[in-house]
Every structure is written in structure tokens, then in C-alpha cells.
Coordinates of C-alpha atoms in Angstrom, one line a residue:
M1 CA 48.3 -109.4 -115.7
P2 CA 51.2 -111.6 -117.0
R3 CA 49.8 -114.5 -119.1
P4 CA 51.7 -117.3 -117.2
Q5 CA 50.2 -116.1 -113.9
S6 CA 46.8 -115.9 -115.4
S7 CA 47.1 -119.4 -116.8
R8 CA 48.2 -120.8 -113.4
V9 CA 45.1 -119.2 -111.7
V10 CA 42.8 -120.7 -114.3
D11 CA 44.4 -124.1 -113.8
V12 CA 43.9 -123.9 -110.1
L13 CA 40.3 -122.9 -110.6
L14 CA 39.6 -125.8 -113.1
A15 CA 41.2 -128.2 -110.6
A16 CA 38.9 -126.9 -107.8
R17 CA 35.8 -127.2 -110.0
R18 CA 36.6 -130.9 -110.4
L19 CA 37.0 -131.5 -106.6
V20 CA 34.3 -129.3 -105.0
D21 CA 30.8 -127.9 -105.9
D22 CA 31.6 -125.9 -109.0
S23 CA 28.3 -124.1 -108.8
R24 CA 29.8 -121.9 -106.1
L25 CA 33.0 -121.1 -107.9
P26 CA 33.5 -118.3 -110.4
H27 CA 34.0 -118.9 -114.2
P28 CA 37.5 -118.9 -115.6
E29 CA 36.6 -115.8 -117.8
H30 CA 36.5 -113.8 -114.5
V31 CA 40.3 -113.9 -114.4
V32 CA 41.1 -110.6 -116.1
D33 CA 43.6 -108.8 -113.8
L34 CA 45.5 -109.1 -110.6
G35 CA 42.5 -108.1 -108.5
S36 CA 40.1 -110.5 -110.0
A37 CA 42.7 -113.3 -110.0
R38 CA 43.1 -112.9 -106.2
A39 CA 39.4 -112.9 -105.8
V40 CA 39.1 -116.2 -107.7
L41 CA 41.8 -117.7 -105.5
R42 CA 40.0 -116.6 -102.3
A43 CA 36.8 -118.3 -103.6
V44 CA 38.8 -121.5 -104.4
W45 CA 40.4 -121.4 -100.9
A46 CA 37.1 -121.0 -99.1
E47 CA 35.3 -123.8 -101.0
A48 CA 38.3 -126.2 -100.8
L49 CA 38.7 -125.5 -97.1
A50 CA 35.0 -126.0 -96.4
S51 CA 35.0 -129.3 -98.3
L52 CA 38.1 -130.5 -96.5
T53 CA 36.7 -129.7 -93.0
G54 CA 33.2 -130.8 -93.8
G55 CA 33.5 -134.1 -92.0
G56 CA 34.4 -136.3 -94.9
T57 CA 37.6 -138.2 -95.5
P58 CA 40.5 -135.8 -96.1
S59 CA 41.6 -135.7 -99.7
Q60 CA 45.2 -135.3 -100.6
E61 CA 44.2 -133.6 -103.8
L62 CA 42.3 -130.9 -101.7
V63 CA 45.3 -130.5 -99.4
S64 CA 47.6 -130.0 -102.4
L65 CA 45.1 -127.6 -104.0
L66 CA 45.0 -125.5 -100.8
A67 CA 48.8 -125.4 -100.7
E68 CA 49.0 -124.3 -104.4
T69 CA 46.3 -121.8 -103.9
K70 CA 48.1 -120.2 -101.0
A71 CA 51.4 -120.1 -102.7
L72 CA 50.0 -118.6 -105.9
D73 CA 48.0 -116.0 -103.9
E74 CA 51.2 -114.9 -102.1
Q75 CA 53.0 -114.5 -105.4
L76 CA 50.1 -112.5 -106.8
L77 CA 50.2 -110.2 -103.8
L78 CA 53.9 -109.5 -104.4
D79 CA 53.1 -108.9 -108.1
Q80 CA 50.3 -106.5 -107.0
L81 CA 52.5 -104.5 -104.7
A82 CA 55.1 -104.2 -107.5
H83 CA 52.4 -103.1 -109.9
Q84 CA 51.3 -100.4 -107.5
D85 CA 54.8 -99.2 -107.1
R86 CA 55.3 -99.0 -110.9
A87 CA 51.9 -97.2 -111.1
L88 CA 52.9 -94.5 -108.6
Q89 CA 56.2 -94.0 -110.4
R90 CA 54.2 -93.3 -113.6
V91 CA 52.1 -90.8 -111.7
R92 CA 55.2 -89.0 -110.5
S93 CA 56.5 -88.9 -114.1
A94 CA 53.2 -87.6 -115.4
L95 CA 53.0 -84.9 -112.8
G96 CA 56.5 -83.9 -113.7
R97 CA 55.5 -83.4 -117.3
L98 CA 52.6 -81.2 -116.3
G99 CA 55.1 -79.0 -114.4
E100 CA 56.9 -78.3 -117.7
A101 CA 54.0 -76.4 -119.3
R102 CA 54.4 -72.6 -119.4
T103 CA 50.8 -71.7 -120.6
S104 CA 47.4 -73.1 -119.8
T105 CA 46.8 -73.9 -123.5
A106 CA 50.0 -76.0 -123.6
L107 CA 49.1 -77.7 -120.4
L108 CA 45.6 -78.7 -121.7
D109 CA 47.0 -79.8 -125.0
T110 CA 49.1 -82.5 -123.3
A111 CA 46.9 -83.3 -120.3
A112 CA 44.9 -86.0 -121.9
S113 CA 47.8 -87.9 -123.4
T114 CA 49.8 -87.5 -120.2
A115 CA 47.0 -89.1 -118.3
C116 CA 47.2 -92.1 -120.6
S117 CA 50.9 -92.4 -119.8
M118 CA 50.0 -93.6 -116.4
G119 CA 48.7 -96.9 -117.9
F120 CA 45.3 -96.0 -119.3
D121 CA 44.2 -96.4 -122.9
R122 CA 41.9 -93.4 -123.2
S123 CA 41.3 -90.1 -121.4
I124 CA 39.0 -87.1 -121.5
V125 CA 39.9 -83.7 -120.0
S126 CA 36.8 -81.5 -119.6
R127 CA 35.9 -78.1 -118.2
V128 CA 32.9 -77.2 -116.1
A129 CA 31.2 -74.0 -117.3
G130 CA 28.4 -73.0 -114.9
S131 CA 26.4 -76.2 -114.7
L132 CA 27.6 -77.7 -118.0
W133 CA 30.2 -80.4 -118.5
I134 CA 32.1 -79.8 -121.7
P135 CA 34.9 -82.0 -123.0
E136 CA 38.0 -80.1 -124.1
R137 CA 40.6 -82.7 -125.0
V138 CA 40.3 -86.4 -125.8
H139 CA 43.2 -88.9 -126.2
V140 CA 42.8 -92.4 -127.5
E141 CA 45.9 -94.5 -127.8
R142 CA 46.4 -95.7 -131.4
D143 CA 43.3 -94.0 -132.8
P144 CA 43.3 -90.2 -133.1
A145 CA 40.3 -90.3 -135.3
W146 CA 38.2 -92.0 -132.6
A147 CA 39.4 -89.4 -130.2
E148 CA 38.1 -86.6 -132.5
E149 CA 34.7 -88.4 -132.8
I150 CA 34.3 -88.7 -129.1
L151 CA 35.3 -85.0 -128.6
A152 CA 32.9 -83.8 -131.3
L153 CA 30.0 -85.7 -129.7
G154 CA 30.9 -84.5 -126.2
R155 CA 30.9 -80.9 -127.4
T156 CA 27.7 -81.3 -129.4
H157 CA 25.9 -82.7 -126.4
P158 CA 27.2 -81.0 -123.3
Q159 CA 25.8 -82.5 -120.2
N160 CA 23.9 -80.6 -117.5
L161 CA 25.2 -81.3 -114.0
D162 CA 21.8 -81.2 -112.4
G163 CA 21.9 -84.3 -110.3
R164 CA 20.7 -86.7 -112.9
I165 CA 24.2 -87.5 -114.1
V166 CA 26.8 -89.3 -111.9
E167 CA 29.5 -86.6 -112.5
T168 CA 27.4 -84.2 -110.5
E169 CA 28.8 -85.8 -107.4
M170 CA 32.3 -84.7 -108.3
V171 CA 31.1 -81.1 -108.2
R172 CA 29.1 -81.5 -105.0
R173 CA 31.6 -83.6 -103.0
R174 CA 34.9 -83.1 -104.8
T175 CA 35.4 -86.8 -104.9
S176 CA 36.5 -89.2 -107.6
L177 CA 34.3 -91.8 -109.2
L178 CA 34.6 -95.4 -110.3
V179 CA 31.7 -96.3 -112.7
D180 CA 31.2 -99.8 -113.9
E181 CA 28.7 -101.4 -116.3
V182 CA 28.6 -98.2 -118.2
Q183 CA 26.5 -99.4 -121.1
E184 CA 23.7 -100.5 -118.8
R185 CA 24.0 -97.8 -116.1
P186 CA 21.6 -94.8 -116.0
G187 CA 23.1 -91.4 -115.3
V188 CA 26.1 -91.6 -117.6
N189 CA 26.9 -89.3 -120.5
K190 CA 25.0 -91.4 -123.1
P191 CA 26.5 -89.9 -126.3
I192 CA 30.1 -90.4 -125.0
A193 CA 29.2 -93.9 -123.6
D194 CA 27.8 -95.0 -126.9
A195 CA 30.7 -93.6 -129.0
S196 CA 33.4 -94.9 -126.7
M197 CA 31.8 -98.3 -125.9
S198 CA 33.4 -98.0 -122.5
R199 CA 32.8 -100.8 -120.0
S200 CA 34.0 -98.9 -116.9
Y201 CA 35.8 -95.7 -116.2
C202 CA 37.4 -93.6 -113.4
A203 CA 36.9 -89.8 -113.1
A204 CA 38.2 -87.1 -110.8
P205 CA 37.5 -83.4 -110.4
I206 CA 40.1 -80.7 -111.3
V207 CA 39.9 -78.1 -108.6
V208 CA 41.3 -74.6 -109.3
H209 CA 41.2 -71.9 -106.6
G210 CA 38.7 -73.9 -104.6
V211 CA 36.3 -74.4 -107.4
V212 CA 35.7 -77.5 -109.6
A213 CA 36.9 -76.3 -112.9
G214 CA 36.8 -79.6 -114.8
F215 CA 37.1 -83.4 -114.8
V216 CA 39.6 -86.1 -115.9
H217 CA 38.1 -89.4 -117.2
V218 CA 40.2 -92.5 -118.0
D219 CA 39.5 -96.1 -118.9
C220 CA 41.3 -99.3 -120.0
Y221 CA 39.5 -100.2 -123.2
Y222 CA 42.3 -101.9 -125.2
Q223 CA 43.5 -103.8 -122.1
Q224 CA 40.0 -105.3 -121.9
R225 CA 39.8 -104.9 -118.2
N226 CA 37.7 -102.9 -115.8
V227 CA 39.3 -100.1 -113.9
D228 CA 39.8 -100.7 -110.2
V229 CA 40.3 -98.9 -106.9
L230 CA 44.0 -98.4 -107.7
D231 CA 43.1 -96.7 -111.0
R232 CA 40.8 -94.4 -109.1
H233 CA 43.5 -93.4 -106.7
L234 CA 45.9 -92.7 -109.6
V235 CA 43.5 -90.5 -111.5
T236 CA 42.7 -88.7 -108.3
L237 CA 46.4 -87.8 -107.7
Y238 CA 46.7 -86.8 -111.4
A239 CA 43.7 -84.5 -111.3
Q240 CA 45.0 -82.9 -108.1
G241 CA 48.3 -82.2 -109.8
L242 CA 46.6 -80.9 -112.9
G243 CA 44.6 -78.5 -110.8
Q244 CA 47.7 -77.2 -109.2
A245 CA 49.5 -76.9 -112.6
L246 CA 46.5 -75.0 -114.0
S247 CA 46.6 -72.6 -111.0
R248 CA 50.3 -71.9 -111.9
T249 CA 49.8 -71.5 -115.6
M250 CA 46.9 -69.2 -115.1
V251 CA 49.2 -66.9 -113.2
L252 CA 51.8 -67.2 -115.9
D253 CA 49.1 -66.4 -118.5
E254 CA 48.1 -63.2 -116.7
M255 CA 51.7 -62.2 -116.3
D256 CA 52.3 -62.7 -120.1
Q257 CA 49.1 -60.7 -120.8
I258 CA 50.3 -57.8 -118.6
R259 CA 53.7 -58.0 -120.1
A260 CA 52.2 -57.8 -123.6
D261 CA 50.1 -54.8 -122.7
V262 CA 53.0 -53.0 -121.1
D263 CA 55.0 -53.7 -124.3
R264 CA 52.1 -52.3 -126.4
L265 CA 52.0 -49.2 -124.3
A266 CA 55.8 -48.8 -124.5
R267 CA 55.6 -48.9 -128.3
R268 CA 52.9 -46.3 -128.2
V269 CA 55.2 -44.1 -126.1
T270 CA 58.0 -44.6 -128.5
D271 CA 55.7 -43.6 -131.4
A272 CA 54.6 -40.5 -129.5
R273 CA 58.2 -39.4 -129.0
E274 CA 58.7 -39.8 -132.7
G275 CA 55.7 -37.6 -133.4
D276 CA 53.3 -40.4 -134.5
L277 CA 50.5 -40.2 -131.9
G278 CA 48.1 -42.3 -134.0
D279 CA 44.3 -42.2 -133.5
G280 CA 43.0 -42.0 -130.0
W281 CA 46.4 -42.2 -128.3
W282 CA 44.8 -41.1 -125.0
G283 CA 41.9 -43.5 -125.4
H284 CA 39.6 -40.8 -126.7
G285 CA 37.5 -41.1 -129.8
E286 CA 34.8 -38.7 -130.8
N287 CA 33.7 -36.2 -128.2
G288 CA 36.5 -37.4 -125.9
R289 CA 35.0 -40.9 -125.3
V290 CA 36.9 -44.2 -125.3
T291 CA 35.8 -46.0 -128.5
E292 CA 35.2 -49.7 -128.6
G293 CA 37.9 -51.5 -130.4
D294 CA 40.5 -48.8 -129.6
P295 CA 43.8 -50.5 -128.8
A296 CA 44.3 -48.0 -125.9
A297 CA 41.0 -49.0 -124.4
H298 CA 42.1 -52.7 -124.5
A299 CA 45.6 -51.8 -123.1
V300 CA 44.0 -50.0 -120.1
A301 CA 41.1 -52.3 -119.4
T302 CA 42.7 -55.7 -119.8
P303 CA 45.5 -55.4 -117.2
Q304 CA 43.1 -53.9 -114.6
R305 CA 40.7 -56.7 -115.1
S306 CA 43.3 -59.5 -115.0
V307 CA 44.9 -58.0 -111.9
V308 CA 41.5 -57.7 -110.1
D309 CA 40.6 -61.3 -111.1
G310 CA 43.9 -62.5 -109.8
F311 CA 43.6 -60.6 -106.6
L312 CA 40.2 -62.1 -105.9
R313 CA 41.4 -65.6 -106.5
S314 CA 44.5 -65.1 -104.3
A315 CA 42.8 -63.3 -101.4
P316 CA 43.4 -65.4 -98.3
V317 CA 40.7 -67.4 -96.5
D318 CA 39.1 -65.5 -93.6
P319 CA 39.5 -67.9 -90.6
S320 CA 35.9 -67.3 -89.5
L321 CA 34.5 -68.5 -92.8
T322 CA 33.9 -72.1 -93.9
R323 CA 35.4 -73.3 -97.2
R324 CA 32.0 -73.1 -98.9
E325 CA 31.4 -69.6 -97.6
V326 CA 34.7 -68.5 -99.0
E327 CA 33.7 -69.9 -102.4
V328 CA 30.4 -68.0 -102.2
L329 CA 32.2 -64.8 -101.1
R330 CA 34.7 -65.0 -104.0
L331 CA 31.8 -65.4 -106.5
M332 CA 30.0 -62.5 -104.9
A333 CA 33.1 -60.4 -105.4
T334 CA 33.0 -61.1 -109.1
G335 CA 29.4 -59.8 -109.2
D336 CA 27.6 -63.2 -109.5
T337 CA 24.0 -63.3 -108.4
N338 CA 22.6 -65.9 -106.0
A339 CA 21.2 -67.8 -108.9
R340 CA 24.5 -67.7 -110.8
I341 CA 26.4 -68.8 -107.7
A342 CA 23.9 -71.7 -107.2
T343 CA 24.5 -72.8 -110.7
R344 CA 28.3 -72.7 -110.5
L345 CA 28.4 -74.6 -107.2
V346 CA 25.6 -77.0 -108.0
I347 CA 23.6 -76.1 -104.9
S348 CA 20.1 -74.6 -104.4
E349 CA 19.6 -70.8 -104.5
G350 CA 18.2 -71.1 -100.9
T351 CA 21.4 -72.6 -99.8
V352 CA 23.3 -69.7 -101.3
K353 CA 21.1 -67.2 -99.5
S354 CA 21.8 -69.1 -96.3
H355 CA 25.6 -68.9 -96.9
V356 CA 25.3 -65.2 -97.7
K357 CA 23.5 -64.6 -94.5
H358 CA 26.2 -66.3 -92.5
I359 CA 28.9 -64.4 -94.3
L360 CA 27.3 -61.1 -93.6
R361 CA 27.0 -62.0 -89.9
K362 CA 30.5 -63.2 -89.5
L363 CA 32.0 -60.2 -91.3
G364 CA 29.7 -57.7 -89.5
A365 CA 28.5 -56.5 -92.9
A366 CA 25.1 -54.9 -93.7
N367 CA 25.0 -56.1 -97.3
R368 CA 26.9 -58.0 -100.0
A369 CA 28.9 -55.0 -101.2
E370 CA 30.0 -54.2 -97.7
A371 CA 31.0 -57.9 -97.1
V372 CA 33.2 -57.9 -100.3
S373 CA 34.7 -54.6 -99.3
H374 CA 35.5 -55.8 -95.8
W375 CA 37.1 -58.9 -97.2
L376 CA 39.3 -57.0 -99.7
R377 CA 40.2 -54.3 -97.2
A378 CA 41.3 -57.0 -94.7
E379 CA 43.6 -58.4 -97.4
H380 CA 45.0 -54.9 -98.1
D381 CA 45.6 -54.4 -94.4
R382 CA 47.4 -57.8 -94.2
A383 CA 49.5 -56.9 -97.2
G384 CA 50.4 -53.6 -95.6
R385 CA 51.4 -55.1 -92.3
G386 CA 53.6 -57.6 -94.2
A387 CA 55.4 -54.8 -96.0
S388 CA 56.1 -52.9 -92.8
G389 CA 57.3 -55.9 -90.8
P390 CA 60.7 -56.3 -89.3
A391 CA 62.4 -56.3 -92.7
G392 CA 60.8 -53.0 -93.6
H393 CA 61.9 -51.1 -90.5
R394 CA 64.7 -48.7 -90.9

């Protein structure tokens, strides 16, 4: 908040404290940003108006105070709208930078600092592994060493998303958070809270392929202000964009891996033509078995696995299934047990069993394997129909 505007609000507040019951007015130290300044002015307006209409002799000073309060609040409203517009422009710019990354590693390496470019002082980008919250990147404006300290503590003490910590709600409900009074509040990441000395923060989930893959946390430590609802909206937009960017770079990563494997096979073909078959060219070690560590074994297994994983993630949603049922089905297709699915989605195992039962009924399947097979076969059929559509007719 500009200092001249802040000083004007404090002056109006001090004038009001001389004219009305100051016990019902906020303290000048509460004026820290545009939101709090407007809240102070609303309190001044209410008390001055109540005093003016309370039956006593009208005071010219009170009338002047009301006029000044109204004019100043209107100016702050315009400032607030301009601030919001600038903030949205920063979000657009940040999302544009995310779109420039060509690999997931490059994206994550810049995600934390890019989050701070939206007007925040510090940020943490984390991943969710099963039921654990693990920080991956930390950025602190002006203090890289502090960022490393926070990151080290976060990795040394990963938090279990078991309902006792507030971030669990981001996994359960896919909603952002605004957490204030961090140092006194139970349910926060205590090691990070202690190391960062944060007063308040916003956080939003990173959703990739329908699953919460991580979090973005931000605060305004150096600005000495609490984050507000606008900040929460900004980090929500940013986390959504980061999730979409990760979906894109994961595909690029898989394509790069397949391309590297094809290049490796091509080199082996070239070697074979030149008479250098090498050891285990056909992937056979002793007694005709594929040996662990054999490059041929890696060349064959890795593309198949990456293609299968990509297919499972890109398979379309069956219209008869709910969003949660699709999540459960996708995890079933990767071979996860009910217990593992419950851990990954932060729900009870009984709830998973209920979802599985509904999936089997809706797909007309007798068991889990048949349900997965039905789902993948339906995708294959859809792909076949697409290839033989009007453009494919001769």
C-alpha cells in the first residue's frame, strides 16, 4: 500500500478517535494494506455516523470526518481495483513463463521463483507421494541460503497427510487454503513454520491427470503483510496453470525417452551391420535369459512401460463414472491395491471398496481385471472408430 495513502488513513483514524468512543475503533497499527485500510475506514464511518445520528448536537467536525472518510475509501477502492488488475497481469506473465519449459525438471526448477514473480516474497513447490507432503523447491527473495534451510527441513521432516494437518484438505477437496496466525495455529507444518517464521500463507493444489500431485505455498514475509483473498485466488490460478504445464512436460519427457531409446536401438542396428553385435544384442544373457542391467533389456522395457503409463493417463473418462470413480479405476489399472489407492487419494479403504463395487456394476465387470480390461478395450474401440471415420474412407 502506498505510504501517502496509508498516512491519510491513519490521520482519519486518529481524528475519529478524538471525536468518538475510541474503544470501538481499531488501532493505527492495523493499517497494513489496502484491505485492512478499507476495513478501518468502514469502522470509522460506522462510529462517526452513529455518533452524528445519536440525538446530540450535530458536529461540523464529524460531518467533515464522514466526507473525508467517504472520499478516501472511494480512492482506495480505485487503488484496489488497479492493484487487482496488475496482479492478474503478473499471473498471465508467470503462466507464460511456465509454458516455455520443455522438460518437467526445467519446469520445477523455475516454478518456485516464477510464483514469487506474482508479488510474493517466498514460495514452496512440493510433491505429494502417497500420503506424504515433500517439498521439492523453495525460493526466498534475497536469501537463497534461507531457502536451502527451509527445503532441508521440509525434506527431513515430510508431513503425513492424515487429516491432522491443514494441507490434507487440499487433497480431499482440491481447494486452496488461506492460513493465518501460523505460529499459533495447530495443524501446520511445524518444522517449516518455525524455520520460515511465517505469519500467514496461501496454498493451492497442483492437479495432474485428475490427481493432486503437489502443492504451491506462498507468503509475503518481507512485505510484512498478511496474505488475503486476492492472493489466494492468484496462487490458485498459478497452481492450475502449473498442473497443466506439468501434464504437457510429462508427455514431452516420455517422447524424449522414447526417442532416446529408439536412437539407442538404431545405434545397435548400425553396430550389427558393421559386425559388432556386442554382448546380449538380442537381450539374452546366459541360458537365453534377459539379464538385469543389459542395455537391450532397458531399451525394450522402458518404452513399453512409458507408453502404457501414458495410455492409462490419457484414456478418456467413461461417462457413466464419477470423477472419483475414474481416479480409482486409473489407479486400479496401474496395479494399486485398495489400501494403496486409499493412501494416494486420502480416503478410507472402505470408501475405495465402495467405489470399486460401483465401478464393477457400471461397467458390467465381474472383477477388477475385467473392469480395467473393459475400460481399455473401450478406449481401443473409440480410437479405431476415429481412424475409420469419414476421413479414413476411400
